[in-house]
Short mmCIF file of C-alpha atoms and ligand atoms in Angstrom, two decimals:
data_model
loop_
_atom_site.label_atom_id
_atom_site.label_comp_id
_atom_site.label_asym_id
_atom_site.label_seq_id
_atom_site.Cartn_x
_atom_site.Cartn_y
_atom_site.Cartn_z
CA UNK Q 494 113.59 132.97 196.81
CA UNK Q 495 109.87 132.21 196.54
CA UNK Q 496 110.06 132.84 192.77
CA UNK Q 497 113.08 130.53 192.50
CA UNK Q 498 111.30 127.80 194.49
CA UNK Q 499 108.20 128.02 192.30
CA UNK Q 500 110.36 127.86 189.15
CA UNK Q 501 112.33 124.83 190.41
CA UNK Q 502 109.14 122.99 191.38
CA UNK Q 503 107.74 123.63 187.89
CA UNK Q 504 110.91 122.64 186.03
CA UNK Q 505 111.34 119.54 188.23
CA UNK Q 506 107.81 118.43 187.33
CA UNK Q 507 108.61 119.09 183.67
CA UNK Q 508 111.72 116.91 184.16
CA UNK Q 509 109.55 114.22 185.72
CA UNK Q 510 107.33 114.34 182.62
CA UNK Q 511 110.34 113.87 180.35
CA UNK Q 512 111.52 110.90 182.45
CA UNK Q 513 108.06 109.33 182.17
CA UNK Q 514 107.77 109.98 178.41
CA UNK Q 515 111.23 108.48 177.84
CA UNK Q 516 110.11 105.26 179.47
CA UNK Q 517 106.57 104.95 178.29
CA UNK Q 518 107.29 105.69 174.62
CA UNK Q 519 109.08 102.52 173.47
CA UNK Q 520 110.65 104.16 170.36
CA UNK Q 521 112.36 106.57 172.78
CA UNK Q 522 113.54 104.29 175.51
CA UNK Q 523 115.35 101.75 173.35
CA UNK Q 524 117.28 104.60 171.76
CA UNK Q 525 118.24 106.39 174.92
CA UNK Q 526 120.74 104.22 176.72
CA UNK Q 527 124.31 105.14 176.00
CA UNK Q 528 127.44 104.04 177.84
CA UNK Q 529 129.39 106.72 179.69
CA UNK Q 530 133.18 106.49 179.20
CA UNK Q 531 136.33 108.38 180.22
CA UNK Q 532 136.83 110.47 183.33
CA UNK Q 533 133.14 110.80 183.96
CA UNK Q 534 132.84 107.10 184.63
CA UNK Q 535 131.56 106.59 188.15
CA UNK Q 536 134.08 104.02 189.42
CA UNK Q 537 131.38 102.27 191.37
CA UNK Q 538 129.57 100.79 188.40
CA UNK Q 539 131.17 98.58 185.76
CA UNK Q 540 129.26 100.55 183.18
CA UNK Q 541 127.79 103.84 184.23
CA UNK Q 542 124.81 104.26 181.93
CA UNK Q 543 123.60 107.68 180.91
CA UNK Q 544 120.32 108.11 179.14
CA UNK Q 545 119.52 110.87 176.79
CA UNK Q 546 116.72 111.63 179.22
CA UNK Q 547 119.45 112.54 181.74
CA UNK Q 548 121.13 114.93 179.33
CA UNK Q 549 117.90 116.45 178.07
CA UNK Q 550 116.49 116.98 181.56
CA UNK Q 551 119.67 118.61 182.78
CA UNK Q 552 119.85 120.96 179.77
CA UNK Q 553 116.14 121.78 180.10
CA UNK Q 554 116.58 122.74 183.77
CA UNK Q 555 119.70 124.74 182.92
CA UNK Q 556 117.82 126.49 180.07
CA UNK Q 557 114.69 127.35 182.08
CA UNK Q 558 116.54 128.57 185.19
CA UNK Q 559 119.06 130.57 183.13
CA UNK Q 560 116.19 132.20 181.21
CA UNK Q 561 114.44 133.44 184.37
CA UNK Q 562 117.57 134.07 186.46
CA UNK Q 563 120.37 135.01 184.00
CA UNK Q 564 122.63 135.92 186.96
CA UNK Q 565 122.75 132.19 187.82
CA UNK Q 566 123.54 130.99 184.28
CA UNK Q 567 127.24 130.32 184.93
CA UNK Q 568 126.57 128.48 188.20
CA UNK Q 569 124.16 125.75 187.13
CA UNK Q 570 126.08 122.48 187.33
CA UNK Q 571 125.03 118.92 186.64
CA UNK Q 572 126.15 115.30 186.60
CA UNK Q 573 126.07 115.01 182.85
CA UNK Q 574 127.97 116.70 180.07
CA UNK Q 575 125.64 117.77 177.25
CA UNK Q 576 127.83 116.17 174.58
CA UNK Q 577 126.10 113.16 173.09
CA UNK Q 578 127.61 110.80 170.51
CA UNK Q 579 125.20 109.66 167.80
CA UNK Q 580 125.23 106.38 165.89
CA UNK Q 581 127.58 107.90 163.28
CA UNK Q 582 130.16 108.71 165.97
CA UNK Q 583 129.43 112.45 165.65
CA UNK Q 584 129.39 114.46 168.87
CA UNK Q 585 126.22 116.51 169.20
CA UNK Q 586 125.78 119.21 171.84
CA UNK Q 587 122.30 118.74 173.25
CA UNK Q 588 120.60 122.04 174.08
CA UNK Q 589 117.01 123.28 174.34
CA UNK Q 590 116.23 125.53 171.35
CA UNK Q 591 113.74 128.40 171.42
CA UNK Q 592 111.05 126.41 169.59
CA UNK Q 593 109.87 122.80 169.86
CA UNK Q 594 110.49 122.31 166.12
CA UNK Q 595 114.13 123.41 166.37
CA UNK Q 596 114.67 121.17 169.42
CA UNK Q 597 113.11 118.21 167.58
CA UNK Q 598 115.42 118.84 164.58
CA UNK Q 599 118.50 118.95 166.86
CA UNK Q 600 117.46 115.80 168.75
CA UNK Q 601 116.92 113.97 165.44
CA UNK Q 602 120.68 114.29 164.80
CA UNK Q 603 121.30 112.46 168.09
CA UNK Q 604 118.53 109.93 167.50
CA UNK Q 605 119.92 108.88 164.12
CA UNK Q 606 117.17 110.66 162.17
CA UNK Q 607 114.33 109.07 164.19
CA UNK Q 608 111.84 111.92 163.84
CA UNK Q 609 109.08 110.07 165.72
CA UNK Q 610 111.25 109.79 168.82
CA UNK Q 611 112.76 113.29 168.56
CA UNK Q 612 109.32 114.92 168.15
CA UNK Q 613 107.96 113.03 171.20
CA UNK Q 614 110.93 114.17 173.26
CA UNK Q 615 110.83 117.77 172.04
CA UNK Q 616 107.12 117.98 172.89
CA UNK Q 617 107.80 116.85 176.48
CA UNK Q 618 110.66 119.35 176.82
CA UNK Q 619 108.57 122.31 175.64
CA UNK Q 620 105.37 121.30 177.43
CA UNK Q 621 104.63 123.38 180.51
CA UNK Q 622 103.30 121.18 183.34
CA UNK Q 623 100.29 122.15 185.42
CA UNK Q 624 101.29 124.83 187.90
CA UNK Q 625 102.53 123.31 191.11
CA UNK Q 626 101.23 125.07 194.21
CA UNK Q 627 103.65 125.51 197.11
CA UNK Q 628 102.73 127.38 200.28
CA UNK Q 629 105.64 129.82 200.31
CA UNK Q 630 104.26 132.00 203.14
CA UNK Q 631 107.10 133.10 205.35
CA UNK Q 632 109.63 132.39 202.64
CA UNK Q 633 111.32 135.76 202.95
CA UNK Q 634 114.99 134.85 202.73
CA UNK Q 635 117.47 137.74 202.19
CA UNK Q 636 119.38 136.01 199.38
CA UNK Q 637 119.64 137.09 195.74
CA UNK Q 638 120.09 134.70 192.79
CA UNK Q 639 123.54 136.18 192.14
CA UNK Q 640 124.70 134.61 195.45
CA UNK Q 641 123.48 131.14 194.53
CA UNK Q 642 124.56 128.10 192.53
CA UNK Q 643 122.64 124.96 191.49
CA UNK Q 644 123.43 121.23 191.42
CA UNK Q 645 121.27 119.06 189.15
CA UNK Q 646 120.98 115.31 189.22
CA UNK Q 647 118.63 114.79 186.28
CA UNK Q 648 117.80 111.20 187.19
CA UNK Q 649 119.32 109.77 190.35
CA UNK Q 650 119.35 105.95 190.58
CA UNK Q 651 119.77 105.73 186.82
CA UNK Q 652 120.18 101.95 187.14
CA UNK Q 653 116.71 101.67 188.69
CA UNK Q 654 115.30 103.97 186.00
CA UNK Q 655 116.75 101.72 183.28
CA UNK Q 656 115.66 98.47 184.99
CA UNK Q 657 112.14 99.84 185.51
CA UNK Q 658 110.77 97.51 188.18
CA UNK Q 659 107.35 98.66 189.45
CA UNK Q 660 106.42 98.75 193.17
CA UNK Q 661 103.12 99.68 194.77
CA UNK Q 662 104.33 101.86 197.64
CA UNK Q 663 102.75 101.53 201.09
CA UNK Q 664 102.77 104.56 203.37
CA UNK Q 665 105.50 104.25 205.98
CA UNK Q 666 107.39 101.45 204.21
CA UNK Q 667 110.83 101.59 202.60
CA UNK Q 668 111.05 99.67 199.30
CA UNK Q 669 114.69 98.82 198.45
CA UNK Q 670 114.56 99.07 194.67
CA UNK Q 671 112.35 99.94 191.74
CA UNK Q 672 111.28 102.92 189.66
CA UNK Q 673 110.23 104.89 192.77
CA UNK Q 674 113.96 105.20 193.66
CA UNK Q 675 114.53 107.32 190.54
CA UNK Q 676 114.48 111.00 191.53
CA UNK Q 677 115.03 114.38 189.90
CA UNK Q 678 117.23 116.37 192.32
CA UNK Q 679 117.74 120.15 192.13
CA UNK Q 680 119.80 121.64 194.95
CA UNK Q 681 120.64 125.33 195.54
CA UNK Q 682 123.74 126.33 197.50
CA UNK Q 683 125.29 129.60 198.71
CA UNK Q 684 128.34 130.27 196.51
CA UNK Q 685 130.23 131.99 199.38
CA UNK Q 686 129.93 129.24 202.03
CA UNK Q 687 128.77 126.23 200.01
CA UNK Q 688 125.85 125.58 202.38
CA UNK Q 689 122.72 124.03 200.83
CA UNK Q 690 119.83 126.55 201.13
CA UNK Q 691 117.06 125.10 198.94
CA UNK Q 692 116.19 121.68 197.58
CA UNK Q 693 113.52 120.33 195.23
CA UNK Q 694 113.00 116.58 194.78
CA UNK Q 695 110.63 115.14 192.15
CA UNK Q 696 109.72 111.45 192.30
CA UNK Q 697 108.34 110.83 188.79
CA UNK Q 698 107.19 107.26 189.47
CA UNK Q 699 105.44 107.59 192.84
CA UNK Q 700 102.17 105.83 191.99
CA UNK Q 701 99.98 104.75 189.08
CA UNK Q 702 96.89 106.87 188.41
CA UNK Q 703 93.99 104.65 189.60
CA UNK Q 704 92.00 105.84 186.59
CA UNK Q 705 94.56 104.02 184.42
CA UNK Q 706 96.35 107.20 183.37
CA UNK Q 707 99.90 105.94 183.89
CA UNK Q 708 102.49 107.12 186.43
CA UNK Q 709 101.98 110.14 188.68
CA UNK Q 710 104.81 111.85 190.58
CA UNK Q 711 105.26 113.39 193.99
CA UNK Q 712 107.40 116.41 194.91
CA UNK Q 713 109.21 117.55 198.05
CA UNK Q 714 110.93 120.85 198.85
CA UNK Q 715 112.87 122.58 201.63
CA UNK Q 716 114.45 125.97 202.33
CA UNK Q 717 117.02 126.50 205.05
CA UNK Q 718 118.94 129.73 205.67
CA UNK Q 719 119.47 131.53 208.94
CA UNK Q 720 116.21 131.53 210.92
CA UNK Q 721 114.14 130.37 207.92
CA UNK Q 722 113.58 126.62 207.93
CA UNK Q 723 110.59 125.53 205.80
CA UNK Q 724 109.88 122.08 204.38
CA UNK Q 725 107.03 120.42 202.47
CA UNK Q 726 107.46 117.47 204.88
CA UNK Q 727 106.81 117.66 208.58
CA UNK Q 728 109.43 116.30 210.98
CA UNK Q 729 108.65 112.58 211.48
CA UNK Q 730 107.76 111.40 215.01
CA UNK Q 731 110.66 109.74 216.87
CA UNK Q 732 110.64 106.00 216.13
CA UNK Q 733 109.94 103.79 219.17
CA UNK Q 734 111.91 100.75 218.06
CA UNK Q 735 115.48 102.09 218.34
CA UNK Q 736 117.86 103.51 215.75
CA UNK Q 737 117.25 102.39 212.14
CA UNK Q 738 119.84 102.74 209.39
CA UNK Q 739 119.67 102.58 205.59
CA UNK Q 740 122.76 101.57 203.64
CA UNK Q 741 123.94 101.02 200.09
CA UNK Q 742 123.96 97.35 199.13
CA UNK Q 743 127.72 97.69 198.51
CA UNK Q 744 128.58 99.09 201.98
CA UNK Q 745 131.72 97.68 203.62
CA UNK Q 746 131.31 94.60 205.87
CA UNK Q 747 133.13 96.32 208.78
CA UNK Q 748 130.50 99.10 208.73
CA UNK Q 749 127.61 96.62 208.57
CA UNK Q 750 129.05 94.71 211.55
CA UNK Q 751 129.61 97.84 213.67
CA UNK Q 752 126.05 99.04 212.95
CA UNK Q 753 124.56 95.60 213.60
CA UNK Q 754 126.11 95.72 217.08
CA UNK Q 755 124.71 99.24 217.65
CA UNK Q 756 121.20 98.82 216.21
CA UNK Q 757 120.52 95.08 215.96
CA UNK Q 758 120.42 93.14 212.64
CA UNK Q 759 116.76 93.88 211.91
CA UNK Q 760 117.33 97.68 212.04
CA UNK Q 761 119.70 97.68 209.06
CA UNK Q 762 117.95 98.30 205.72
CA UNK Q 763 119.24 98.51 202.16
CA UNK Q 764 118.00 100.58 199.21
CA UNK Q 765 119.11 101.80 195.79
CA UNK Q 766 119.63 105.44 195.02
CA UNK Q 767 121.71 107.85 197.06
CA UNK Q 768 118.97 110.48 196.75
CA UNK Q 769 116.29 107.93 197.63
CA UNK Q 770 118.10 106.84 200.78
CA UNK Q 771 118.35 110.46 201.96
CA UNK Q 772 114.63 110.87 201.14
CA UNK Q 773 113.97 107.85 203.39
CA UNK Q 774 115.69 109.73 206.26
CA UNK Q 775 113.65 112.88 205.46
CA UNK Q 776 110.43 110.83 205.58
CA UNK Q 777 111.38 108.92 208.73
CA UNK Q 778 111.56 105.53 206.93
CA UNK Q 779 115.10 105.34 208.34
CA UNK Q 780 116.78 107.47 211.01
CA UNK Q 781 120.21 107.65 209.37
CA UNK Q 782 121.87 106.91 206.00
CA UNK Q 783 125.57 106.09 206.18
CA UNK Q 784 128.00 105.67 203.28
CA UNK Q 785 131.68 105.05 203.99
CA UNK Q 786 132.72 105.24 200.30
CA UNK Q 787 133.24 108.37 198.20
CA UNK Q 788 130.77 107.07 195.59
CA UNK Q 789 128.21 109.89 195.79
CA UNK Q 790 128.54 113.38 194.37
CA UNK Q 791 127.46 116.95 195.10
CA UNK Q 792 124.54 116.51 192.67
CA UNK Q 793 123.29 113.48 194.66
CA UNK Q 794 123.25 115.18 198.07
CA UNK Q 795 122.72 118.95 197.68
CA UNK Q 796 118.93 118.96 197.23
CA UNK Q 797 117.96 116.43 199.96
CA UNK Q 798 120.59 117.95 202.28
CA UNK Q 799 118.65 121.26 202.21
CA UNK Q 800 115.44 119.44 203.22
CA UNK Q 801 117.23 117.71 206.13
CA UNK Q 802 118.58 121.10 207.33
CA UNK Q 803 115.07 122.54 207.15
CA UNK Q 804 113.96 119.67 209.45
CA UNK Q 805 116.78 120.32 211.94
CA UNK Q 806 119.13 117.63 210.63
CA UNK Q 807 121.93 117.63 208.07
CA UNK Q 808 124.62 115.67 206.21
CA UNK Q 809 128.20 115.39 207.40
CA UNK Q 810 131.44 114.20 205.83
CA UNK Q 811 131.91 110.87 207.66
CA UNK Q 812 135.73 110.92 207.53
CA UNK Q 813 135.90 114.46 208.93
CA UNK Q 814 133.43 113.50 211.65
CA UNK Q 815 135.49 110.52 212.76
CA UNK Q 816 138.62 112.69 212.83
CA UNK Q 817 137.04 115.54 214.82
CA UNK Q 818 136.97 115.54 218.62
CA UNK Q 819 134.35 113.24 220.10
CA UNK Q 820 130.92 114.92 220.27
CA UNK Q 821 131.94 118.08 218.44
CA UNK Q 822 129.52 118.02 215.52
CA UNK Q 823 129.89 121.48 214.05
CA UNK Q 824 129.51 123.27 210.73
CA UNK Q 825 133.05 122.19 209.76
CA UNK Q 826 131.85 118.62 209.21
CA UNK Q 827 128.68 119.44 207.24
CA UNK Q 828 128.96 118.76 203.49
CA UNK Q 829 129.49 121.87 201.35
CA UNK Q 830 128.90 122.40 197.61
CA UNK Q 831 131.16 125.19 196.34
CA UNK Q 832 134.69 123.71 196.26
CA UNK Q 833 135.99 120.74 194.21
CA UNK Q 834 138.40 118.08 195.48
CA UNK Q 835 141.60 119.73 194.14
CA UNK Q 836 143.57 116.51 193.70
CA UNK Q 837 140.92 114.81 191.53
CA UNK Q 838 139.71 115.17 187.94
CA UNK Q 839 136.47 114.54 186.05
CA UNK Q 840 133.41 113.68 188.12
CA UNK Q 841 135.60 112.79 191.14
CA UNK Q 842 136.32 116.51 191.65
CA UNK Q 843 132.77 116.70 193.01
CA UNK Q 844 132.65 113.45 194.96
CA UNK Q 845 131.61 113.40 198.63
CA UNK Q 846 135.03 111.92 199.12
CA UNK Q 847 134.95 111.23 202.83
CA UNK Q 848 131.67 109.35 202.71
CA UNK Q 849 128.60 110.78 204.43
CA UNK Q 850 126.02 110.48 207.17
CA UNK Q 851 122.50 111.86 206.57
CA UNK Q 852 120.64 112.46 209.85
CA UNK Q 853 117.65 114.25 211.36
CA UNK Q 854 118.77 114.20 215.00
CA UNK Q 855 122.38 115.00 215.96
CA UNK Q 856 122.21 112.74 219.04
CA UNK Q 857 121.65 109.82 216.62
CA UNK Q 858 124.58 111.11 214.52
CA UNK Q 859 126.77 110.94 217.63
CA UNK Q 860 125.67 107.34 218.32
CA UNK Q 861 126.65 106.37 214.77
CA UNK Q 862 130.05 108.11 214.80
CA UNK Q 863 130.74 106.62 218.25
CA UNK Q 864 130.08 103.11 216.87
CA UNK Q 865 132.29 103.69 213.79
CA UNK Q 866 135.19 105.58 215.39
CA UNK Q 867 138.38 103.55 215.07
CA UNK Q 868 136.75 101.08 212.66
CA UNK Q 869 137.39 102.93 209.34
C1 2IP Y 1082 124.14 106.99 191.79
C2 2IP Y 1082 122.90 106.32 192.33
C3 2IP Y 1082 123.32 104.99 192.87
C4 2IP Y 1082 124.27 105.20 194.05
C5 2IP Y 1082 125.49 105.99 193.58
C6 2IP Y 1082 125.04 107.32 192.97
O1 2IP Y 1082 123.77 108.13 191.10
O2 2IP Y 1082 122.29 107.09 193.33
O3 2IP Y 1082 122.17 104.31 193.27
O4 2IP Y 1082 124.72 103.94 194.49
O5 2IP Y 1082 126.31 106.26 194.71
O6 2IP Y 1082 126.17 108.05 192.51
P1 2IP Y 1082 123.86 103.12 195.59
O7 2IP Y 1082 122.60 102.69 194.94
O8 2IP Y 1082 124.72 101.97 195.99
O9 2IP Y 1082 123.59 104.07 196.74
P2 2IP Y 1082 123.32 108.00 189.52
O10 2IP Y 1082 122.29 106.92 189.45
O11 2IP Y 1082 122.78 109.36 189.22
O12 2IP Y 1082 124.56 107.65 188.78
CA1 CA Y 1083 123.03 110.39 191.18
#
C-alpha cells in the first residue's frame, strides 16, 4: 500500500500540473471547454462542462496506475468518458501513448490540428513531477492491489476551474468559491466491501509562488483499514463556538431552516465543490457537510471519505441515516463504492443517491440527524 500511496501522490501532482498548464496556456484553455450531453449530464447544472483537461487527467491517472499495478487496470473508474468530439464532429478516444510525440499527435486530432496546444499538453502529461515525500512509516496494511478499485475525479468543482477566480487563502478560513475549490480526487476502495481505504487530494491552485512563479499546489492523503488510520492532516481541535455546517448553495430551504435552528444562522457556511466542502470538514473549517440531494457521485466522495475515516470520522448516506433507528450510526449507513444504483443509468448509477453527511465526530452526526429527522 505504501507503493500505491506514493504512486497516487505522484500522479495527482502530475494531474495538478496538467490542470495548471491548461489554464495558464491561453491557446489551451480556450480550446478545452466542451459541453457534456446525454446520460452523463449531471442534472444539477444546466450545462455540465467537461474540459479536455478532465479527460486527459483521468486517462493519465488510469494509464500510470495501470502500468504499475496491472491487476487494478479493470477497476479504475472515473467521472469522464475518454471519448472526445473534435470540431469536425469526429469522436476521438483520448489515451496516453507511450511517447510524448505520439500523445501530441493524438491530441492534435482533438484540438483541430492545433499543434502548439497539443504539444504543450503532451509535455505536461509526460512530465514527471518532483518526487513527493510522504511519511509512510507504519503503513503496513495487509491489502493487495488485486483487492482494490479506484475512483477518479480529475477536476472536482469544474465550474470553479472554468471561472478561475483567484483567492489569497488565509489559514483557518473557508473561502466559498474560487480556483482553490478545484481539486484532483483519487480514492481507493475495497472491491469486496466498498469501504474507502485510501484517498489522495491535490489542490492545484493553493497559493501563488511568492517569487512570481505562478500557482503552487498542496496535497493531502489518508489511509484507513482495520487498525491502520494514518492521515497527512492531524485531527483539528474541537471548535469552541458550537457546531458549524457547510452546505451547497443549492441546498433545500427546509434543511437550511432546520440547521439554522440547531446551530444559529452565523454557523451555516456555503462553498462550491463537493470535494472542497469535505476537505473543509477534514481541516476543521466546518464540523459537518450536509447534502440532501443526490447530486454528488462516488468519484466526488471516495478520496476525502478515506481521509475522514483516518481521522475517526466518516460519510453516511443521509436518507439511510434518517430511516435507521435513532442513535444507531453503524457501518450500514456509511457510503460504499463498489455497487451501482441498479435502477439508474449513466452517471446516476454512481450517484450518492440518498444525500450525504460528512463528519469527524459521530456525536455531531447524531445532532444533525436528530435536527433533520422527520423534515426530509
Ligand atoms: C460537482 C462539483 C459541484 C457540486 C456537484 C459535484 O462535481 O463538486 O461543485 O455542486 O455536486 O458533482 P456544489 O458546488 O453545489 O456542491 P464536478 O465539478 O466534478 O462536476
Ligand atoms: Ca466532481
